[in-house]
Tab-separated table of C-alpha atoms and ligand atoms in Angstrom:
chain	number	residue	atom	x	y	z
Y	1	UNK	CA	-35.406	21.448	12.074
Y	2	UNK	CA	-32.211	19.682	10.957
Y	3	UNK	CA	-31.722	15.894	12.191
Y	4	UNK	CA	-28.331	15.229	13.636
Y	5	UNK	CA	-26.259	11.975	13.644
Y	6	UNK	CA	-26.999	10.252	16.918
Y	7	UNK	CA	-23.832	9.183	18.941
Y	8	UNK	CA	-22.938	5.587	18.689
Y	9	UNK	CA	-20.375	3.975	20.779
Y	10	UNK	CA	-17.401	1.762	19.968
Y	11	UNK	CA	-16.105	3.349	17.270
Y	12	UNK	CA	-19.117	5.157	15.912
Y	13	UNK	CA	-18.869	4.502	12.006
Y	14	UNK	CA	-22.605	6.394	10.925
Y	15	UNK	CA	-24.130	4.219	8.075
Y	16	UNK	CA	-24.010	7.398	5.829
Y	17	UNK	CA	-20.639	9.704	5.905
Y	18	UNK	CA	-21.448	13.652	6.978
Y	19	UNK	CA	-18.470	14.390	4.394
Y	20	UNK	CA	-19.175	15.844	1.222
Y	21	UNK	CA	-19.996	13.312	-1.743
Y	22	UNK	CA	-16.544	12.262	-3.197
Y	23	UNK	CA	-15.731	10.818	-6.434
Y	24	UNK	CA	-14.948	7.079	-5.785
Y	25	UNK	CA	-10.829	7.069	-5.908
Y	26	UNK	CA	-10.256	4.541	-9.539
Y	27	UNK	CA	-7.440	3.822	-12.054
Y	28	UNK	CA	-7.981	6.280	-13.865
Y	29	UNK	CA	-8.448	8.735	-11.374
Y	30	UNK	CA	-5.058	7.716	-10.187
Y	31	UNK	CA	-3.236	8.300	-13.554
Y	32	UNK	CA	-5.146	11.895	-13.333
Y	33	UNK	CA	-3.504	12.202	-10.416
Y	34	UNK	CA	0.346	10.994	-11.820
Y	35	UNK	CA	-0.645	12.789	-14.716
Y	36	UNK	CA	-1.019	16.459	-13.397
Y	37	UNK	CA	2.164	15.914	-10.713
Y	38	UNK	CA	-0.166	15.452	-7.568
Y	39	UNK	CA	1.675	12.870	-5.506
Y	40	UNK	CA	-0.686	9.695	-4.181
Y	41	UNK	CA	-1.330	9.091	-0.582
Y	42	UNK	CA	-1.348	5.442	0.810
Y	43	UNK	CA	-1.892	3.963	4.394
Y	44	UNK	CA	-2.512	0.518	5.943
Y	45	UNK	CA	-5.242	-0.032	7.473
Y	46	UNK	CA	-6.567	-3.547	9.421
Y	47	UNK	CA	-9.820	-3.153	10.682
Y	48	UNK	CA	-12.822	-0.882	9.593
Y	49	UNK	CA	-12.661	2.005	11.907
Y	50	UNK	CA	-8.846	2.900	10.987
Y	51	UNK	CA	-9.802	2.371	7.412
Y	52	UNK	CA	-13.468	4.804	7.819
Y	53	UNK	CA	-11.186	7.624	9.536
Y	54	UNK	CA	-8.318	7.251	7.152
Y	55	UNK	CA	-10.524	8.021	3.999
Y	56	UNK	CA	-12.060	10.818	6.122
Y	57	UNK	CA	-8.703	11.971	5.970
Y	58	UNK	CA	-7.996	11.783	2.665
Y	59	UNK	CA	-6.226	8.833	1.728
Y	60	UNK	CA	-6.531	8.104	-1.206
Y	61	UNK	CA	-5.217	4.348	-1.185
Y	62	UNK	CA	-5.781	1.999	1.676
Y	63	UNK	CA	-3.532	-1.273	1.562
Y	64	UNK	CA	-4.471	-3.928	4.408
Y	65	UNK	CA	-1.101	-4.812	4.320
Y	66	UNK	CA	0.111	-8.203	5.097
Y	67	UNK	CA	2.295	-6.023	8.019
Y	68	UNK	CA	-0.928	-6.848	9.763
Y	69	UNK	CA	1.146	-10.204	10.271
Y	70	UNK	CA	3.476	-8.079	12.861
Y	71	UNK	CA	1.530	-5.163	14.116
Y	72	UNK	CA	-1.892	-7.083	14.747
Y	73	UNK	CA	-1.058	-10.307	15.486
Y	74	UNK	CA	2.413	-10.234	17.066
Y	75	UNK	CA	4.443	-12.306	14.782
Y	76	UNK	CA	8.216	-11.889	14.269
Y	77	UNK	CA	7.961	-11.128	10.232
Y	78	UNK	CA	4.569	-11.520	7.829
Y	79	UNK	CA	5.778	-14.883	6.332
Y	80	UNK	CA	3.445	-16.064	8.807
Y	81	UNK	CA	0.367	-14.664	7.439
Y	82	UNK	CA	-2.507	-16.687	5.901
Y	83	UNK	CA	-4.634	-15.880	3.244
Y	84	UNK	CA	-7.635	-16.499	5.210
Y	85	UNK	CA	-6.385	-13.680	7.981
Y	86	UNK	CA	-5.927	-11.143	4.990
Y	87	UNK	CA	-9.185	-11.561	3.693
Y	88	UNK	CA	-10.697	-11.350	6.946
Y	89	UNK	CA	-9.079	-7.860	7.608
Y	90	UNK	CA	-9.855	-6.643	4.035
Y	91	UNK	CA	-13.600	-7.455	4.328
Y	92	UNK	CA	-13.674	-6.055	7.718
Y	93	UNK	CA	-12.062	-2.730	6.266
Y	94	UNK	CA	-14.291	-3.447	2.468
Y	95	UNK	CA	-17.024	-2.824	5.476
Y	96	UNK	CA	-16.214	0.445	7.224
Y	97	UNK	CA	-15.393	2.140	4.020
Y	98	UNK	CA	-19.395	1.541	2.795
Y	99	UNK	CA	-20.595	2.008	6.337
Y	100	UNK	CA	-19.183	5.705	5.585
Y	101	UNK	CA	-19.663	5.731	2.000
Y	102	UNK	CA	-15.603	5.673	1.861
Y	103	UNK	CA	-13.887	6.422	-1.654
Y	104	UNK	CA	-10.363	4.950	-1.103
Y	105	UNK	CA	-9.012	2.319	-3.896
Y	106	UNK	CA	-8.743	-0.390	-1.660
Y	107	UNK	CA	-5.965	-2.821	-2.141
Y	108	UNK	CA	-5.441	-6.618	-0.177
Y	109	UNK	CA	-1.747	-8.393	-0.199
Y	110	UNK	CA	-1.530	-11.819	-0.997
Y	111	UNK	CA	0.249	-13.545	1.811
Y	112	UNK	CA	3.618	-15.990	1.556
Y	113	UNK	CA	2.803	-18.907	-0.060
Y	114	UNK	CA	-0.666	-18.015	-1.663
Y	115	UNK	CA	0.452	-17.011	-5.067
Y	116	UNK	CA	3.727	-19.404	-5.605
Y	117	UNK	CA	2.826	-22.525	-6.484
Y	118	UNK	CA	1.496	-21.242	-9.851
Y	119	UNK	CA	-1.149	-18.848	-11.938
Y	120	UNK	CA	-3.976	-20.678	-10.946
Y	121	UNK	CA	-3.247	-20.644	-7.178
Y	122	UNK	CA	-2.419	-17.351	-7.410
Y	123	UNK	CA	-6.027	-16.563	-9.088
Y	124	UNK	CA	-7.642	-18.613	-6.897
Y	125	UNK	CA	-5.791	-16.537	-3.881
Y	126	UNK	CA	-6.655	-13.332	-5.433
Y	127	UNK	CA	-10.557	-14.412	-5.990
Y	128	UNK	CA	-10.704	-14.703	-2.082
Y	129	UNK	CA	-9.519	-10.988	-1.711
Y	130	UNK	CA	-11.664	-9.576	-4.627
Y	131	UNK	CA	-14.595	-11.494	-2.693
Y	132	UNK	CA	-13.985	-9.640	0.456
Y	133	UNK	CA	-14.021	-6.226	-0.947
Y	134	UNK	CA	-10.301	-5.687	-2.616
Y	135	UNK	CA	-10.129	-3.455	-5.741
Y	136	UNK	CA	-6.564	-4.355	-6.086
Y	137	UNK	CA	-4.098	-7.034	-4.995
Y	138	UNK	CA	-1.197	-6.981	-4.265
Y	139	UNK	CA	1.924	-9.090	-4.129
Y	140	UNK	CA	5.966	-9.171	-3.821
Y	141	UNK	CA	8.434	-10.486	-5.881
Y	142	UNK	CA	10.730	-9.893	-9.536
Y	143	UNK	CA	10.377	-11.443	-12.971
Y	144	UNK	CA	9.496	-14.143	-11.645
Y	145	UNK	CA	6.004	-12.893	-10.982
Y	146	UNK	CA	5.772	-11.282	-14.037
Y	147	UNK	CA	3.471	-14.239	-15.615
Y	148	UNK	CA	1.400	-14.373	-12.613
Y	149	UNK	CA	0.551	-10.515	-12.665
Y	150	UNK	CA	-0.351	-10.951	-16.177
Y	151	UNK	CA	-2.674	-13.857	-15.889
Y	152	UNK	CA	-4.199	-11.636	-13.079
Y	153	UNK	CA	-4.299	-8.461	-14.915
Y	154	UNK	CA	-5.688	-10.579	-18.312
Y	155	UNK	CA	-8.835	-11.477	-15.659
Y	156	UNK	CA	-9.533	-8.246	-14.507
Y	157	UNK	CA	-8.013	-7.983	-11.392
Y	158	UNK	CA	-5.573	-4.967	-10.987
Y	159	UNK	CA	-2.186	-5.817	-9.306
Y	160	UNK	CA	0.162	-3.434	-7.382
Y	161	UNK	CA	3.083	-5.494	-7.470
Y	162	UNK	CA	6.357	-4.688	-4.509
Y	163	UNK	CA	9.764	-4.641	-5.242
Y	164	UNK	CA	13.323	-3.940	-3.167
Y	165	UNK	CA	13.091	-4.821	0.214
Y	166	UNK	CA	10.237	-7.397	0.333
Y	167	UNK	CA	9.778	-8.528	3.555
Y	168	UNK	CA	8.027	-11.783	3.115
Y	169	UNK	CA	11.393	-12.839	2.211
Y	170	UNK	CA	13.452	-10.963	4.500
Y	171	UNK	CA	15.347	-13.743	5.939
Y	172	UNK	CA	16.606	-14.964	2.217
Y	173	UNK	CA	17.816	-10.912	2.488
Y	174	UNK	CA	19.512	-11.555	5.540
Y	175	UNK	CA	17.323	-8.565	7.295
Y	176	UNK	CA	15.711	-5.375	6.695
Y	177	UNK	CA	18.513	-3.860	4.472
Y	178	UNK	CA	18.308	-0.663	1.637
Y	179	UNK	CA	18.365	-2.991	-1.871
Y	180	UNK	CA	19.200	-1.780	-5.156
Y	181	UNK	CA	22.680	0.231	-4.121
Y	182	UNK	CA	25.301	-1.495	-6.061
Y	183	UNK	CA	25.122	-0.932	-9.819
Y	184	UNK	CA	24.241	-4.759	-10.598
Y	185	UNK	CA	21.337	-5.188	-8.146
Y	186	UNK	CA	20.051	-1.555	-9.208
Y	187	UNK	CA	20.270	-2.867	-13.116
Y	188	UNK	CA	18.442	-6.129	-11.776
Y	189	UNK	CA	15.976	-3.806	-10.067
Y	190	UNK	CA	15.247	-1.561	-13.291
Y	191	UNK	CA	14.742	-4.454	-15.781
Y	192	UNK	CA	12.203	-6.510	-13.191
Y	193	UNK	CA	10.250	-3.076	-12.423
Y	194	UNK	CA	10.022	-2.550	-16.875
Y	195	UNK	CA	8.642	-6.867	-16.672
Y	196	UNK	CA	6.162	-6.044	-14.475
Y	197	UNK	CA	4.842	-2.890	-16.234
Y	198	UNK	CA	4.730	-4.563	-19.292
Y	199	UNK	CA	2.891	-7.676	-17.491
Y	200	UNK	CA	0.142	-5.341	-16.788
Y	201	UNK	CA	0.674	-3.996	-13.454
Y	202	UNK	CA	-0.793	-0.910	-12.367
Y	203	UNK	CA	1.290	0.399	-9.330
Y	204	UNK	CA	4.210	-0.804	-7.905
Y	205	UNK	CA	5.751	-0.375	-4.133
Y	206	UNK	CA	9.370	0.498	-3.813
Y	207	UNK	CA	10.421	-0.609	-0.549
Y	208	UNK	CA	13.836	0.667	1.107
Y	209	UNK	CA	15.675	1.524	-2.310
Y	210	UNK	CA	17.959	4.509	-3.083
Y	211	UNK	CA	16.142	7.426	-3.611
Y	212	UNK	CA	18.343	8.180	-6.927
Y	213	UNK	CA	16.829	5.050	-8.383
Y	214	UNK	CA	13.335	4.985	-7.349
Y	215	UNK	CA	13.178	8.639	-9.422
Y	216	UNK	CA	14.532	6.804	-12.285
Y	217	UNK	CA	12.374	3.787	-12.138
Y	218	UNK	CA	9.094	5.989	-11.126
Y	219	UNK	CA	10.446	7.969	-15.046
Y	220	UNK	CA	10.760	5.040	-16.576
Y	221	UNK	CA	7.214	3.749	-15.858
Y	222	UNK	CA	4.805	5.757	-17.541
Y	223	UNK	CA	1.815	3.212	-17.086
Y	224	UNK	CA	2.525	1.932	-13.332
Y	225	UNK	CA	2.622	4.018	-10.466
Y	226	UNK	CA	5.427	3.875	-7.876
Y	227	UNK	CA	4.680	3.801	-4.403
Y	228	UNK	CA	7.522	4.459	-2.212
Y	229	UNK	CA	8.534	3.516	1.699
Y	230	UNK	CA	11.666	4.954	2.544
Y	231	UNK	CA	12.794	5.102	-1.377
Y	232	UNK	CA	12.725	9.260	-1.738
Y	233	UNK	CA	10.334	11.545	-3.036
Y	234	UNK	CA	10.646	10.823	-6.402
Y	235	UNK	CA	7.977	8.248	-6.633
Y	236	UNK	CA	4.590	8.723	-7.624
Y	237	UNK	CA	3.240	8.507	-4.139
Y	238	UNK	CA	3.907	7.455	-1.034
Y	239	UNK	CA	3.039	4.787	1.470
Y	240	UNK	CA	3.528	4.235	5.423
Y	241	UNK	CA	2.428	1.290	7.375
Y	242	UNK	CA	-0.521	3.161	9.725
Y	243	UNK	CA	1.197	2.100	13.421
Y	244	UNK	CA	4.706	3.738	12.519
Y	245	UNK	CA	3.104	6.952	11.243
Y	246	UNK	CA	0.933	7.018	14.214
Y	247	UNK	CA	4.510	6.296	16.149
Y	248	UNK	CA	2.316	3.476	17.993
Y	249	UNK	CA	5.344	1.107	19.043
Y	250	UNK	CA	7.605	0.169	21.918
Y	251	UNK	CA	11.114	0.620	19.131
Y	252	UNK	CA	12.593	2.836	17.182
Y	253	UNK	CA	10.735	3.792	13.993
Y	254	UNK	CA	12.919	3.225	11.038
Y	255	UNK	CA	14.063	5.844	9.312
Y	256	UNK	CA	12.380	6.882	6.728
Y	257	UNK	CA	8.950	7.312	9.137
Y	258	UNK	CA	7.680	10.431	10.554
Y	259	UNK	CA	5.772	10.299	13.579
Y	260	UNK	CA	2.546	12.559	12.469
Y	261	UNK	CA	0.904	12.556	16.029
Y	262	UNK	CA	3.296	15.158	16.469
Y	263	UNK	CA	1.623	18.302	16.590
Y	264	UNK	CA	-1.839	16.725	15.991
Y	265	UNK	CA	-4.638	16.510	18.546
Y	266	UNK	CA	-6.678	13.276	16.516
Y	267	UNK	CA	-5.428	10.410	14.596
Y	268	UNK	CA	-7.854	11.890	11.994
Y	269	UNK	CA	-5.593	15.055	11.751
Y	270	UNK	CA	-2.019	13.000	11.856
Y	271	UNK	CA	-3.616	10.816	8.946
Y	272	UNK	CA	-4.757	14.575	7.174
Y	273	UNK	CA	-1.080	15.863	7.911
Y	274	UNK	CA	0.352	13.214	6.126
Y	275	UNK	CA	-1.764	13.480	3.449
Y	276	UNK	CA	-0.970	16.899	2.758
Y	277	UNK	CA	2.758	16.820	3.741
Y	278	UNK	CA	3.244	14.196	0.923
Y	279	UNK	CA	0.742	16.274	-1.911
Y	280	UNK	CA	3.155	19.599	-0.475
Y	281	UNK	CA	6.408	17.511	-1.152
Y	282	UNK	CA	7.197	18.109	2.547
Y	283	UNK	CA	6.827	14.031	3.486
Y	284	UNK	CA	9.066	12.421	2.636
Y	285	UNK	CA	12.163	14.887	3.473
Y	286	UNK	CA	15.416	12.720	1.292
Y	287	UNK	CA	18.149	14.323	3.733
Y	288	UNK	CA	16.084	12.777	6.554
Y	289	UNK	CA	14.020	9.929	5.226
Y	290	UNK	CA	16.183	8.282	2.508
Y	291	UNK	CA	19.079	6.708	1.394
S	301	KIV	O1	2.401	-5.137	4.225
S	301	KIV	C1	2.532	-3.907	4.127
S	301	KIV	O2	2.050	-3.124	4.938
S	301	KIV	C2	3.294	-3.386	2.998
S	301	KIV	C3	3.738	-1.966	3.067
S	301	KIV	C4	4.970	-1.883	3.888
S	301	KIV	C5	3.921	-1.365	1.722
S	301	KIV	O3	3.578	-4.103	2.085
């Protein structure tokens, strides 16, 4: 007689997943991916039961984003975030995925003011994360970071770095504007996305940039992965903070978000939808979601 999984309540993450064994998502498994066209899929997640039902789903990337700063905790932008918050919501997600025997390459951010200073902050910051259950960090910012990701990268930690609109400084910005459209800041953009490849970094988000130029940066970076929000389809894959795409908010989603509870009947299937949306080339759509 077969033994089912009891029912647990709150959340019910069973110690061992019912899926199918699944090849643990890795580097190179991600340049496999890049390499045979196959776009990859990225979501926040914040706690462990998002993070248990997002892998379910799919995902192949999970980022507990320092947008936790807005969407969890209320604050006005994520400068506010600490570095002890972060790497309490990346251990508490490190700990769904193994409750489920989860696959997802999971990356933490390093919040305002924890990489800086210099290297060695920035390794100590990055220790924390890697200690909670992080496979990757992550962490905005040009050139200027480019000796920082390779002091990282020379250590063994993999870094994701973020460029175009970065909104730990979105008040030096002056707001949550499209970067890289005149020909000077898309130059700027191009030569600080080549320093950070050649620093060592593995993937890098493209935040709110032409979609024109995120296809030409994504060419021009054989070795490191472009993950776009709201910068086109020509990126490597894609990434959507888990509340928008979920259309949980009082607002107005920007625009380069699809609500994927449309149509679904679980947050499993909206996270499953977007998965296969962005592999189809149907997410994102550039006369709807970009610039
Ligand atoms: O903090 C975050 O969620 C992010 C994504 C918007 C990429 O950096």
């Amino acid at each position: 007689m077969s033994n089912p999984t009891p029912a647990t309540p709150y959340g019910t993450l069973p110690a061992a997943s019912p899926l199918p064994a699944r090849k643990p998502v890795s580097l190179p498994r991600l340049a496999e991916l890049r390499e045979r066209g196959e776009k990859i899929t990225m979501l926040t997640a914040y706690d462990a039961t998002f993070a248990a039902v997002a892998d379910a789903a799919g995902v192949e990337c999970i980022l507990v984003g320092d947008s936790l700063g807005m969407v969890c905790q209320g604050l006005a932008s994520t400068a506010g975030v600490t570095l002890e918050t972060m790497a309490y919501h990346v251990e508490s997600v490190a700990r769904g995925l193994r409750r489920v025997q989860g696959t997802a390459w999971l990356l933490g951010d390093l919040p305002f003011g924890s990489y800086h200073e210099s290297k060695e902050q920035a390794m100590r910051s990055a220790a924390q994360l890697v200690h909670a259950g992080a496979h990757m960090i992550k962490l905005e910012g040009g050139d200027w970071t480019a000796d920082t990701v390779r002091f990282l990268v020379e250590r063994g930690i993999p870094v994701c770095a973020h460029l175009g609109l970065t909104p730990q400084t979105v008040h030096a910005l002056g707001g949550y504007r499209v970067q890289g459209r005149d020909d000077q800041a898309a130059l700027t953009l191009k030569r600080h996305a080549l320093e950070l490849q050649d620093a060592g970094a593995t993937m890098l988000v493209l935040e709110m940039v032409p979609a024109a130029l995120a296809a030409e940066i994504t060419q021009q970076l054989p070795r490191c992965h472009t993950i776009g929000i709201g910068a086109g389809k020509g990126t490597a894959g894609q990434v959507l903070v888990m509340h928008d795409m979920l259309g949980i908010n009082l607002g107005k989603n920007p625009k380069f978000v699809r609500n994927f509870m449309d149509g679904a009947s679980s947050v499993r299937e909206a996270m499953a939808n977007f998965v296969s949306a962005v592999k189809s080339g149907q997410f994102p759509d550039d006369s709807l979601h970009a610039w």
